[in-house]
Coordinates of C-alpha atoms in Angstrom, one line a residue:
Chain A
X136 CA -177.2 124.2 13.0
X137 CA -174.4 121.7 12.4
X138 CA -173.5 119.6 15.4
X139 CA -171.2 116.7 16.3
X140 CA -172.2 114.9 19.5
X141 CA -169.1 113.4 20.9
X142 CA -167.4 112.9 24.3
X143 CA -163.8 113.5 23.4
X144 CA -161.9 115.8 21.1
X145 CA -158.4 115.0 20.0
X146 CA -156.1 117.0 17.7
X147 CA -154.8 115.2 14.7
X148 CA -151.4 116.2 15.9
X149 CA -151.8 114.7 19.3
X150 CA -152.5 111.5 21.1
X151 CA -154.3 113.3 23.9
X152 CA -158.0 113.1 23.8
X153 CA -159.8 115.7 25.9
X154 CA -163.0 114.7 27.5
X155 CA -165.4 117.6 27.3
X156 CA -167.9 118.4 30.1
X157 CA -171.2 116.7 30.0
X158 CA -173.0 119.8 31.2
X159 CA -172.7 123.5 31.0
X160 CA -170.9 125.6 33.6
X161 CA -172.4 128.6 35.4
X162 CA -171.9 132.1 34.1
X163 CA -168.3 133.2 34.4
X164 CA -166.8 129.7 34.7
X165 CA -164.0 128.6 32.4
X166 CA -162.6 125.3 31.1
X167 CA -159.7 123.8 33.0
X168 CA -157.9 120.5 32.8
X169 CA -157.1 118.0 35.6
X170 CA -153.9 117.1 33.8
X171 CA -155.4 113.8 32.7
X172 CA -157.3 115.2 29.7
X173 CA -160.5 115.7 31.6
X174 CA -162.0 119.1 31.1
X175 CA -164.3 120.7 33.6
X176 CA -165.7 124.0 34.5
X177 CA -163.6 126.0 36.8
X178 CA -165.2 128.4 39.3
X179 CA -163.7 131.6 40.5
X180 CA -163.6 130.2 44.0
X181 CA -159.9 129.8 43.8
X182 CA -157.5 132.2 42.2
X183 CA -153.8 133.1 42.2
X184 CA -151.9 135.8 44.0
X185 CA -150.8 138.8 42.0
X186 CA -147.7 137.2 40.7
X187 CA -149.7 134.3 39.3
X188 CA -147.9 131.6 41.1
X189 CA -147.0 132.0 44.8
X190 CA -150.3 131.4 46.4
X191 CA -153.6 129.9 45.3
X192 CA -156.4 131.5 47.3
X193 CA -159.5 129.7 48.1
X194 CA -162.6 131.4 49.3
X195 CA -164.9 130.0 52.0
X196 CA -167.6 127.6 51.0
X197 CA -170.3 129.9 52.0
X198 CA -170.9 133.6 52.6
X199 CA -170.2 135.0 56.0
X200 CA -172.8 136.6 58.2
X201 CA -173.5 140.3 57.8
X202 CA -170.6 142.5 58.9
X203 CA -168.0 139.8 58.9
X204 CA -164.6 140.4 57.2
X205 CA -162.5 138.1 55.0
X206 CA -159.4 136.9 56.8
X207 CA -156.6 134.5 56.1
X208 CA -157.2 131.1 57.6
X209 CA -153.5 130.0 57.4
X210 CA -150.4 131.1 55.5
X211 CA -151.4 128.9 52.6
X212 CA -154.1 131.1 50.9
X213 CA -157.2 129.6 52.4
X214 CA -159.6 132.2 53.8
X215 CA -162.4 132.5 56.3
X216 CA -165.1 134.8 57.5
X217 CA -164.6 136.3 60.9
X218 CA -166.0 139.1 63.0
X219 CA -163.7 142.0 63.5
X220 CA -165.8 144.7 65.0
X221 CA -164.2 147.2 67.4
X222 CA -164.7 146.5 71.1
X223 CA -166.2 149.9 71.4
X224 CA -168.7 149.3 68.6
X225 CA -171.9 147.3 68.9
X226 CA -171.8 143.8 67.3
X227 CA -173.8 144.9 64.3
X228 CA -171.4 147.8 63.7
X229 CA -174.1 150.4 63.7
X230 CA -173.1 152.3 66.8
X231 CA -169.5 153.4 67.7
X232 CA -168.5 154.5 71.2
X233 CA -165.4 155.7 72.9
X234 CA -162.5 156.2 70.5
X235 CA -158.8 157.1 70.8
X236 CA -157.9 160.3 69.0
X237 CA -154.3 161.5 69.9
X238 CA -151.8 161.4 72.7
X239 CA -148.6 163.1 73.9
X240 CA -145.8 161.4 75.8
X241 CA -143.1 163.4 77.4
X242 CA -139.7 161.8 77.9
X243 CA -136.4 162.6 79.2
X244 CA -134.9 163.5 75.9
X245 CA -136.2 167.0 75.9
X246 CA -139.2 169.1 76.6
X247 CA -141.8 171.0 74.8
X248 CA -143.7 174.2 75.6
X249 CA -147.1 173.0 74.4
X250 CA -149.0 169.8 73.6
X251 CA -151.2 169.7 70.6
X252 CA -153.9 167.0 70.3
X253 CA -155.9 167.0 67.2
X254 CA -158.7 165.0 65.5
X255 CA -157.2 163.6 62.3
X256 CA -158.9 164.6 59.1
X257 CA -159.2 160.9 58.3
X258 CA -161.7 160.7 61.2
X259 CA -163.8 163.7 60.3
X260 CA -163.4 167.4 59.4
X261 CA -166.8 168.3 60.9
X262 CA -166.6 169.2 64.6
X263 CA -170.3 168.6 65.0
X264 CA -169.6 164.9 64.6
X265 CA -167.8 164.9 67.9
X266 CA -170.3 164.8 70.8
X267 CA -167.8 164.8 73.6
X268 CA -164.2 164.7 74.4
X269 CA -162.2 163.1 77.2
X270 CA -158.6 164.2 78.0
X271 CA -156.7 162.0 80.5
X272 CA -153.6 163.3 82.3
X273 CA -151.0 161.0 83.8
X274 CA -148.4 162.6 86.0
X275 CA -148.3 165.7 83.8
X276 CA -145.7 168.2 85.1
X277 CA -143.4 171.0 84.1
X278 CA -140.1 172.5 85.1
X279 CA -141.3 175.2 87.3
X280 CA -142.1 175.0 91.0
X281 CA -145.1 177.2 91.5
X282 CA -148.8 177.5 90.7
X283 CA -148.0 178.8 87.2
X284 CA -146.7 175.4 86.3
X285 CA -150.4 174.4 86.2
X286 CA -151.7 173.2 82.8
X287 CA -154.1 175.3 80.9
X288 CA -156.4 173.8 78.2
X289 CA -157.4 175.7 75.1
X290 CA -159.9 175.0 72.3
X291 CA -158.8 175.3 68.6
X292 CA -160.1 174.4 65.2
X293 CA -158.6 171.4 63.4
X294 CA -155.8 173.4 62.0
X295 CA -154.4 173.7 65.5
X296 CA -153.8 177.4 65.2
X297 CA -157.2 179.1 64.9
X298 CA -159.1 179.5 68.2
X299 CA -162.4 177.7 68.1
X300 CA -164.2 180.0 70.4
X301 CA -165.4 183.6 70.2
X302 CA -166.6 184.3 73.7
X303 CA -165.0 184.0 77.1
X304 CA -165.4 181.0 79.3
X305 CA -165.9 181.0 83.1
X306 CA -164.7 178.5 85.6
X307 CA -165.4 177.6 89.1
X308 CA -162.9 175.3 90.9
X309 CA -162.4 173.7 94.3
X310 CA -159.3 172.3 95.7
X311 CA -158.5 170.3 98.9
X312 CA -155.1 169.5 100.4
X313 CA -154.0 168.6 103.9
X314 CA -152.1 171.8 104.4
X315 CA -154.7 174.3 103.3
X316 CA -157.9 172.4 103.4
X317 CA -160.6 173.6 101.0
X318 CA -160.0 176.5 98.6
X319 CA -162.3 177.7 95.9
X320 CA -162.6 180.4 93.3
X321 CA -164.2 181.5 90.1
X322 CA -162.5 183.2 87.2
X323 CA -163.0 184.0 83.6
X324 CA -160.8 183.0 80.6
X325 CA -160.3 185.1 77.5
X326 CA -161.1 183.3 74.3
X327 CA -158.1 184.7 72.6
X328 CA -155.1 182.4 72.0
X329 CA -152.8 182.2 74.9
X330 CA -155.5 181.8 77.5
X331 CA -157.4 178.7 78.1
X332 CA -159.0 176.9 81.0
X333 CA -157.0 175.9 83.9
X334 CA -158.3 173.6 86.7
X335 CA -157.0 175.6 89.6
X336 CA -155.6 179.1 89.8
X337 CA -153.7 178.9 93.1
X338 CA -153.0 175.6 94.6
X339 CA -152.4 173.3 91.7
X340 CA -148.9 173.1 90.4
X341 CA -148.3 170.5 87.9
X342 CA -144.8 171.6 87.8
X343 CA -142.1 170.8 90.2
X344 CA -138.5 170.5 89.9
X345 CA -137.6 168.7 93.0
X346 CA -134.6 166.5 93.4
X347 CA -134.9 165.3 97.0
X348 CA -137.7 164.5 99.4
X349 CA -139.0 167.9 98.6
X350 CA -138.4 167.3 95.0
X351 CA -139.2 165.2 92.0
X352 CA -137.1 163.9 89.2
X353 CA -138.2 163.0 85.7
X354 CA -139.7 159.8 84.6
X355 CA -136.5 158.1 83.4
X356 CA -134.3 159.0 86.3
X357 CA -133.9 157.1 89.6
X358 CA -135.5 158.3 92.7
X359 CA -138.6 159.3 91.0
X360 CA -140.9 160.6 93.7
X361 CA -144.1 161.2 91.8
X362 CA -146.0 164.4 91.5
X363 CA -147.6 165.9 88.5
X364 CA -151.2 166.1 87.6
X365 CA -153.3 163.0 87.1
X366 CA -156.9 163.3 86.2
X367 CA -159.5 163.7 83.5
X368 CA -161.1 166.6 81.7
X369 CA -164.5 166.1 80.0
X370 CA -166.0 168.4 77.4
X371 CA -169.5 168.3 75.9
X372 CA -168.9 169.8 72.4
X373 CA -172.2 171.7 71.9
X374 CA -171.9 174.7 69.5
X375 CA -173.4 177.5 71.5
X376 CA -173.1 176.3 75.1
X377 CA -170.5 173.6 75.6
X378 CA -169.2 172.7 79.0
X379 CA -166.2 171.1 80.6
X380 CA -165.6 169.4 83.9
X381 CA -162.3 168.3 85.4
X382 CA -161.4 166.1 88.3
X383 CA -157.7 165.8 89.0
X384 CA -155.2 164.9 91.7
X385 CA -151.7 166.0 92.3
X386 CA -149.3 168.2 94.2
X387 CA -149.9 171.8 94.9
X388 CA -147.1 174.2 94.6
X389 CA -144.2 174.5 97.0
X390 CA -141.5 172.1 97.9
X391 CA -143.1 169.9 100.5
X392 CA -145.5 168.2 98.2
X393 CA -146.5 165.6 100.8
X394 CA -148.5 168.3 102.6
X395 CA -149.9 169.8 99.5
X396 CA -151.0 166.7 97.7
X397 CA -154.6 167.1 96.9
X398 CA -157.6 167.0 94.6
X399 CA -159.0 169.6 92.3
X400 CA -162.5 169.7 90.9
X401 CA -163.4 172.3 88.3
X402 CA -166.1 173.3 85.9
X403 CA -165.9 175.6 82.9
X404 CA -168.7 177.0 80.6
X405 CA -169.4 180.1 78.5
X406 CA -172.0 182.4 80.1
X407 CA -172.5 184.8 77.2
X408 CA -176.2 185.2 76.4
X409 CA -175.7 186.8 73.0
X410 CA -172.8 185.1 71.3
X411 CA -172.4 181.3 70.9
X412 CA -169.1 179.9 72.2
X413 CA -167.9 178.3 69.0
X414 CA -167.4 180.3 65.8
X415 CA -169.4 179.7 62.8
X416 CA -166.6 177.9 61.1
X417 CA -166.6 174.8 63.2
X418 CA -166.3 173.5 66.7
X419 CA -163.4 172.4 68.8
X420 CA -161.3 169.8 67.0
X421 CA -157.9 170.4 68.5
X422 CA -156.7 171.0 72.0
X423 CA -153.6 172.8 73.2
X424 CA -152.2 172.1 76.6
X425 CA -149.6 174.4 78.0
X426 CA -148.2 175.5 81.3
X427 CA -149.7 178.7 82.6
X428 CA -146.2 180.3 82.9
X429 CA -145.3 179.1 79.5
X430 CA -142.5 176.9 80.7
X431 CA -141.3 173.5 79.6
X432 CA -143.4 170.4 80.0
X433 CA -141.1 167.8 81.3
X434 CA -143.1 164.7 82.2
X435 CA -146.2 162.7 81.8
X436 CA -148.8 161.7 79.2
X437 CA -151.9 163.3 77.9
X438 CA -154.4 161.2 76.0
X439 CA -157.3 162.6 74.0
X440 CA -160.2 160.4 73.2
X441 CA -163.7 161.2 71.9
X442 CA -167.3 160.2 71.4
X443 CA -168.4 160.5 67.8
X444 CA -171.8 160.4 66.3
X445 CA -172.8 157.0 64.9
X446 CA -171.5 156.3 61.4
X447 CA -168.7 158.8 61.4
X448 CA -165.9 156.4 62.1
Chain B
X114 CA -166.0 106.0 24.0
X115 CA -166.9 108.3 21.1
X116 CA -164.2 110.6 19.9
X117 CA -163.6 112.9 17.0
X118 CA -160.0 113.6 15.9
X119 CA -159.7 117.0 14.4
X120 CA -157.3 119.9 14.4
X121 CA -159.8 122.7 14.3
X122 CA -163.3 123.5 15.4
X123 CA -165.6 126.1 14.0
X124 CA -169.1 127.1 14.8
X125 CA -171.3 126.6 11.8
X126 CA -172.6 130.1 12.1
X127 CA -171.1 132.2 9.3
X128 CA -168.1 134.3 10.3
X129 CA -167.3 132.3 13.4
X130 CA -163.6 131.9 14.2
X131 CA -161.7 128.8 13.6
X132 CA -160.4 127.4 16.9
X133 CA -157.2 125.3 16.7
X134 CA -157.4 122.6 19.4
X135 CA -154.5 121.9 21.8
X136 CA -152.1 119.2 21.0
X137 CA -151.1 118.4 24.6
X138 CA -152.7 118.5 27.9
X139 CA -151.9 121.1 30.5
X140 CA -151.1 120.5 34.2
X141 CA -153.9 120.2 36.7
X142 CA -155.7 123.4 37.3
X143 CA -154.6 125.1 34.1
X144 CA -157.3 126.7 32.0
X145 CA -157.8 127.1 28.3
X146 CA -157.3 130.5 26.7
X147 CA -156.9 132.0 23.3
X148 CA -153.1 132.3 23.1
X149 CA -152.7 134.6 20.1
X150 CA -156.1 136.2 19.4
X151 CA -156.2 134.2 16.2
X152 CA -158.1 131.2 17.5
X153 CA -155.1 129.1 18.7
X154 CA -156.1 127.6 22.0
X155 CA -153.6 126.7 24.7
X156 CA -153.4 125.8 28.4
X157 CA -152.2 128.5 30.7
X158 CA -151.4 128.9 34.3
X159 CA -151.8 132.6 34.2
X160 CA -153.8 134.1 37.0
X161 CA -157.3 134.8 36.1
X162 CA -157.8 138.4 36.9
X163 CA -160.1 138.9 39.9
X164 CA -162.5 141.6 38.9
X165 CA -164.8 143.7 40.9
X166 CA -168.5 143.0 40.4
X167 CA -168.8 145.6 37.7
X168 CA -165.8 144.1 35.9
X169 CA -164.0 147.4 35.8
X170 CA -161.3 146.9 38.4
X171 CA -158.8 144.1 39.0
X172 CA -158.0 143.1 42.6
X173 CA -154.4 141.8 43.3
X174 CA -154.1 139.6 46.3
X175 CA -150.8 139.4 48.2
X176 CA -148.1 136.9 47.1
X177 CA -147.5 135.8 50.7
X178 CA -149.5 135.6 53.9
X179 CA -147.5 135.7 57.1
X180 CA -150.0 134.5 59.6
X181 CA -153.5 133.3 60.4
X182 CA -156.4 135.7 61.1
X183 CA -155.0 138.6 59.1
X184 CA -157.6 140.8 57.4
X185 CA -157.3 142.2 53.8
X186 CA -157.3 145.9 53.1
X187 CA -157.0 147.8 49.8
X188 CA -154.7 150.6 48.8
X189 CA -157.4 152.1 46.7
X190 CA -155.7 150.9 43.5
X191 CA -156.7 147.3 43.6
X192 CA -153.7 146.1 45.5
X193 CA -154.6 144.2 48.6
X194 CA -152.4 143.6 51.6
X195 CA -152.9 142.1 55.0
X196 CA -153.0 143.6 58.5
X197 CA -153.5 142.3 61.9
X198 CA -157.1 142.6 63.1
X199 CA -156.4 142.0 66.8
X200 CA -158.8 143.5 69.3
X201 CA -157.1 146.0 71.5
X202 CA -159.4 145.1 74.4
X203 CA -158.6 141.4 74.3
X204 CA -155.5 139.7 75.5
X205 CA -153.8 138.2 72.5
X206 CA -153.2 134.5 72.8
X207 CA -155.0 134.2 76.2
X208 CA -156.7 130.9 77.0
X209 CA -159.4 131.1 78.2
X210 CA -159.9 134.3 76.2
X211 CA -159.6 137.4 78.3
X212 CA -161.7 140.3 77.1
X213 CA -162.0 143.8 78.3
X214 CA -164.6 146.5 77.8
X215 CA -167.3 146.1 75.1
X216 CA -169.8 148.6 74.0
X217 CA -173.4 147.3 74.3
X218 CA -175.5 150.2 73.3
X219 CA -175.6 154.0 73.1
X220 CA -178.0 156.8 72.5
X221 CA -177.2 160.4 71.5
X222 CA -180.3 162.0 73.0
X223 CA -179.5 165.2 71.2
X224 CA -180.3 163.5 67.9
X225 CA -183.4 161.7 69.1
X226 CA -187.0 162.8 69.7
X227 CA -187.2 163.9 73.3
X228 CA -188.6 161.2 75.6
X229 CA -189.0 160.5 79.2
X230 CA -186.9 157.4 79.1
X231 CA -184.2 155.9 76.8
X232 CA -183.4 152.2 77.0
X233 CA -180.0 150.6 76.3
X234 CA -179.6 146.9 76.3
X235 CA -177.0 144.1 75.8
X236 CA -177.1 142.9 72.2
X237 CA -178.1 139.2 71.9
X238 CA -175.2 138.9 69.5
X239 CA -172.9 139.1 72.6
X240 CA -174.8 136.7 74.8
X241 CA -178.3 135.8 76.1
X242 CA -176.8 134.5 79.3
X243 CA -176.5 137.6 81.4
X244 CA -174.5 135.8 84.1
X245 CA -171.6 136.0 81.7
X246 CA -171.4 139.8 82.4
X247 CA -169.4 140.6 85.5
X248 CA -170.1 144.3 85.5
X249 CA -171.3 147.3 83.6
X250 CA -170.1 150.8 83.0
X251 CA -172.5 153.6 82.1
X252 CA -171.0 156.8 80.7
X253 CA -173.1 159.9 80.3
X254 CA -172.1 163.3 78.9
X255 CA -174.2 166.5 78.8
X256 CA -177.5 165.0 80.1
X257 CA -180.3 167.6 80.2
X258 CA -184.0 167.4 81.0
X259 CA -186.7 169.6 79.6
X260 CA -187.9 170.1 83.2
X261 CA -188.6 173.7 84.1
X262 CA -187.5 173.2 87.6
X263 CA -185.0 171.1 89.4
X264 CA -185.0 167.4 88.5
X265 CA -183.4 164.1 89.5
X266 CA -181.9 161.6 87.1
X267 CA -181.7 157.8 87.5
X268 CA -180.9 154.6 85.8
X269 CA -183.5 151.8 86.0
X270 CA -182.1 148.3 85.7
X271 CA -183.7 146.0 83.1
X272 CA -183.5 142.6 81.6
X273 CA -182.4 142.2 78.0
X274 CA -185.8 143.1 76.6
X275 CA -185.9 146.3 78.5
X276 CA -188.3 145.1 81.2
X277 CA -187.5 146.5 84.6
X278 CA -185.8 144.1 87.0
X279 CA -186.5 143.4 90.5
X280 CA -189.0 143.4 93.2
X281 CA -188.9 146.6 95.1
X282 CA -186.5 146.3 97.9
X283 CA -184.0 148.3 99.8
X284 CA -181.4 150.6 98.3
X285 CA -178.6 152.0 100.5
X286 CA -176.6 154.9 99.1
X287 CA -173.6 156.6 100.7
X288 CA -172.7 159.8 99.0
X289 CA -169.7 162.1 99.3
X290 CA -170.0 165.5 97.6
X291 CA -167.5 168.2 97.0
X292 CA -167.9 171.7 95.7
X293 CA -170.8 174.1 95.8
X294 CA -171.0 177.8 96.5
X295 CA -169.6 177.7 100.0
X296 CA -167.3 174.8 99.3
X297 CA -169.6 172.4 101.0
X298 CA -168.4 168.8 101.2
X299 CA -169.7 166.0 103.2
X300 CA -171.4 162.7 103.3
X301 CA -175.0 161.6 103.4
X302 CA -177.0 158.4 103.2
X303 CA -180.2 157.6 101.5
X304 CA -182.5 154.6 101.7
X305 CA -185.2 154.9 99.1
X306 CA -187.9 152.3 99.1
X307 CA -187.2 150.6 95.7
X308 CA -184.1 149.0 94.4
X309 CA -184.7 148.8 90.7
X310 CA -182.9 151.9 89.9
X311 CA -179.8 153.9 90.6
X312 CA -180.3 157.4 92.0
X313 CA -177.0 158.6 93.2
X314 CA -177.3 162.4 93.3
X315 CA -177.6 164.3 96.5
X316 CA -178.7 167.6 95.2
X317 CA -181.4 167.9 92.5
X318 CA -180.0 169.0 89.2
X319 CA -180.7 172.7 88.4
X320 CA -183.2 173.9 85.8
X321 CA -185.6 176.8 85.5
X322 CA -188.5 178.1 83.3
X323 CA -186.1 179.3 80.6
X324 CA -184.8 175.8 80.1
X325 CA -185.1 174.9 76.4
X326 CA -187.3 171.8 75.8
X327 CA -185.4 170.7 72.7
X328 CA -181.7 169.9 72.1
X329 CA -179.2 172.8 72.2
X330 CA -176.3 170.8 70.9
X331 CA -176.4 172.4 67.4
X332 CA -177.7 175.8 68.4
X333 CA -176.0 178.5 66.4
X334 CA -177.1 181.1 68.9
X335 CA -176.3 181.5 72.6
X336 CA -178.9 180.7 75.2
X337 CA -180.7 183.8 76.6
X338 CA -180.3 182.3 80.0
X339 CA -177.2 180.1 80.2
X340 CA -177.9 178.8 83.7
X341 CA -180.2 175.9 82.8
X342 CA -177.8 174.5 80.2
X343 CA -175.0 172.6 81.9
X344 CA -177.0 170.2 84.0
X345 CA -175.6 166.7 84.5
X346 CA -172.3 167.3 82.8
X347 CA -170.7 164.0 83.2
X348 CA -171.5 160.7 85.0
X349 CA -169.7 157.4 85.1
X350 CA -171.4 154.6 87.0
X351 CA -169.9 151.2 87.4
X352 CA -172.2 148.3 88.5
X353 CA -171.3 144.9 89.8
X354 CA -173.7 142.5 88.1
X355 CA -174.5 140.1 90.9
X356 CA -177.8 138.4 90.6
X357 CA -179.4 139.9 93.6
X358 CA -177.0 142.0 95.7
X359 CA -175.7 144.5 93.3
X360 CA -173.4 147.3 94.1
X361 CA -172.4 150.4 92.2
X362 CA -170.1 153.4 92.3
X363 CA -171.2 156.6 90.6
X364 CA -169.3 159.8 89.9
X365 CA -171.3 162.8 88.8
X366 CA -170.6 166.4 88.0
X367 CA -173.7 168.5 88.2
X368 CA -175.0 172.0 88.6
X369 CA -177.4 172.3 91.4
X370 CA -178.2 176.0 91.2
X371 CA -178.0 179.0 89.0
X372 CA -174.7 180.6 89.9
X373 CA -171.4 179.5 88.3
X374 CA -170.0 178.4 91.6
X375 CA -173.0 176.2 92.4
X376 CA -171.7 173.1 90.8
X377 CA -170.3 170.1 92.5
X378 CA -169.0 166.6 92.2
X379 CA -170.7 163.7 93.9
X380 CA -169.5 160.2 94.5
X381 CA -172.1 157.7 95.4
X382 CA -171.7 154.1 96.6
X383 CA -174.9 152.1 96.5
X384 CA -176.1 148.7 97.4
X385 CA -179.2 147.3 95.8
X386 CA -180.6 144.6 98.0
X387 CA -183.1 142.1 96.6
X388 CA -183.0 143.4 93.0
X389 CA -183.2 140.0 91.5
X390 CA -181.8 139.2 88.1
X391 CA -178.7 139.8 86.2
X392 CA -178.8 143.1 84.3
X393 CA -179.5 143.1 80.6
X394 CA -180.0 146.8 80.1
X395 CA -180.8 150.2 81.6
X396 CA -183.3 152.9 81.3
X397 CA -182.1 156.5 81.7
X398 CA -184.7 158.9 82.9
X399 CA -185.7 162.1 84.6
X400 CA -187.4 160.5 87.6
X401 CA -190.0 163.3 87.6
X402 CA -191.1 162.2 84.2
X403 CA -190.0 165.2 82.0
X404 CA -188.4 164.4 78.7
X405 CA -184.7 164.2 78.3
X406 CA -183.5 166.4 75.5
X407 CA -179.7 166.4 75.4
X408 CA -176.9 164.1 76.3
X409 CA -174.9 161.0 75.2
X410 CA -175.4 157.8 77.2
X411 CA -173.3 154.7 76.6
X412 CA -173.6 151.2 78.2
X413 CA -170.4 149.1 78.3
X414 CA -170.0 145.6 79.7
X415 CA -167.2 143.5 81.1
X416 CA -167.5 139.8 80.4
X417 CA -166.1 136.7 82.2
X418 CA -163.0 135.1 80.8
X419 CA -163.6 132.5 78.1
X420 CA -166.6 134.3 76.6
X421 CA -166.1 134.9 72.9
X422 CA -167.1 138.4 72.3

């Protein structure tokens, strides 16, 4: 093989002598100049932005630890490794806990007749991946002024329109307020659309339309006197025998809410021994919250969060 | 210094291309490329395509970066952009760093082989100094034992290796309960003899001989006897992680007998005297020794300010 051993190569048409590297580069490297005729092997540790000129990126000198993400270290293109795991995931990222799903916020600009809270398809389309739900109510209230302004909670498939259940559910609830003391009852709920679990059938009005000491205004108005339901509904999303529990506080019906302010505790579960609660299609992946009398929801916030199986999110 | 002056170079192997050498230097950082596909070499400042490991896709990095600590994400077509990776449970810009809730461990018992105890611990990646943890929060959904009669649940407190803490001492528990078939409500106190565990329930949790001994979470059929199913529906327990004199508050929703209306909520406040050692974990159990077969249990922690988690 012909070979010339030399340190510099210069074109006949040039006065610039290029000093060639004295050793080989590593695979993938290329020849680059320092502007003074010295050629060296360039590594891919630095590279340009997409437009070829604005930024020169440099990668960290060493790899990060497992699970770390590449982040900017400044605005100049240098980068670093950093941990970015969710606060509700373990440091190694293998287990994921409590996660926000959806929320509803009522405001003074209008009102709605129902709240729909749904698991995004980007999270999952398989309801068995959701072990449990949590639904938090903050001062949830409607326009009416009686017990039928109480919220009812219904289970749906992810499309938000197909009921998720095929059997009735049964509920037992207790309520305490200063006027009436303790009240309790049990009732059943049809699985057909339009029904749904409600935490209290008699003394729990989430609606009120007060405007004075015996009344309440909406969130944005002055003289807000409170009222509305605040509490949490939990749901264990088993296929055949799920169960729900609710603990909430708020005014009962009637105008003098100071005497009827109380606490409701309720429990709901299917009791059918032949038919599983959820249909064969899927499990609950969407929730509908309405007022029992179908009126307008005027105020408050409802937040849906969930507990997914590891590795789903 | 040795030098050869030549316009072109060619490998002596037959058929090799003739490479025309550059006549001028490039600027610092420029690389040599074939400029025309006919062997003419030239310096270029063109971006070297950043390829995926298989060489099939090109990744395009953003032309500008607006801030420090932004993470990179892809649009799925090789175009990267940045986004803010702030932790929603930390106060941005706080010094010392203020952090909120952090998940330590979790177990979905419904997916595990049934066992009498399940242990959850604080990852060492967070800390090995457990005095940095101010408090814990345990969240439990759908806990069910394989017991064929009533049972009691409890959380044993452990160190970070899962070894039970404490010398047996006094536990004082004040419980308020609401609900029940006749609407019972009231208070009671308990003073068990050991202080290494939390046992906040007043009434034993209901079960019977029809209670399935394996998970029912994915059952495609209904239970022939629904009554043993909804046992400890939900529990949240918060614990103050003092070294010796720990306190806790526990909210439970349980079914204590077979009828639908025999469920109740229990609030328990407890003091664990002389349970020495900061908590590094918990064991959840049926205190009667039966296997747990269903339920999700999660352990969260709240850290002192300034701790980087």
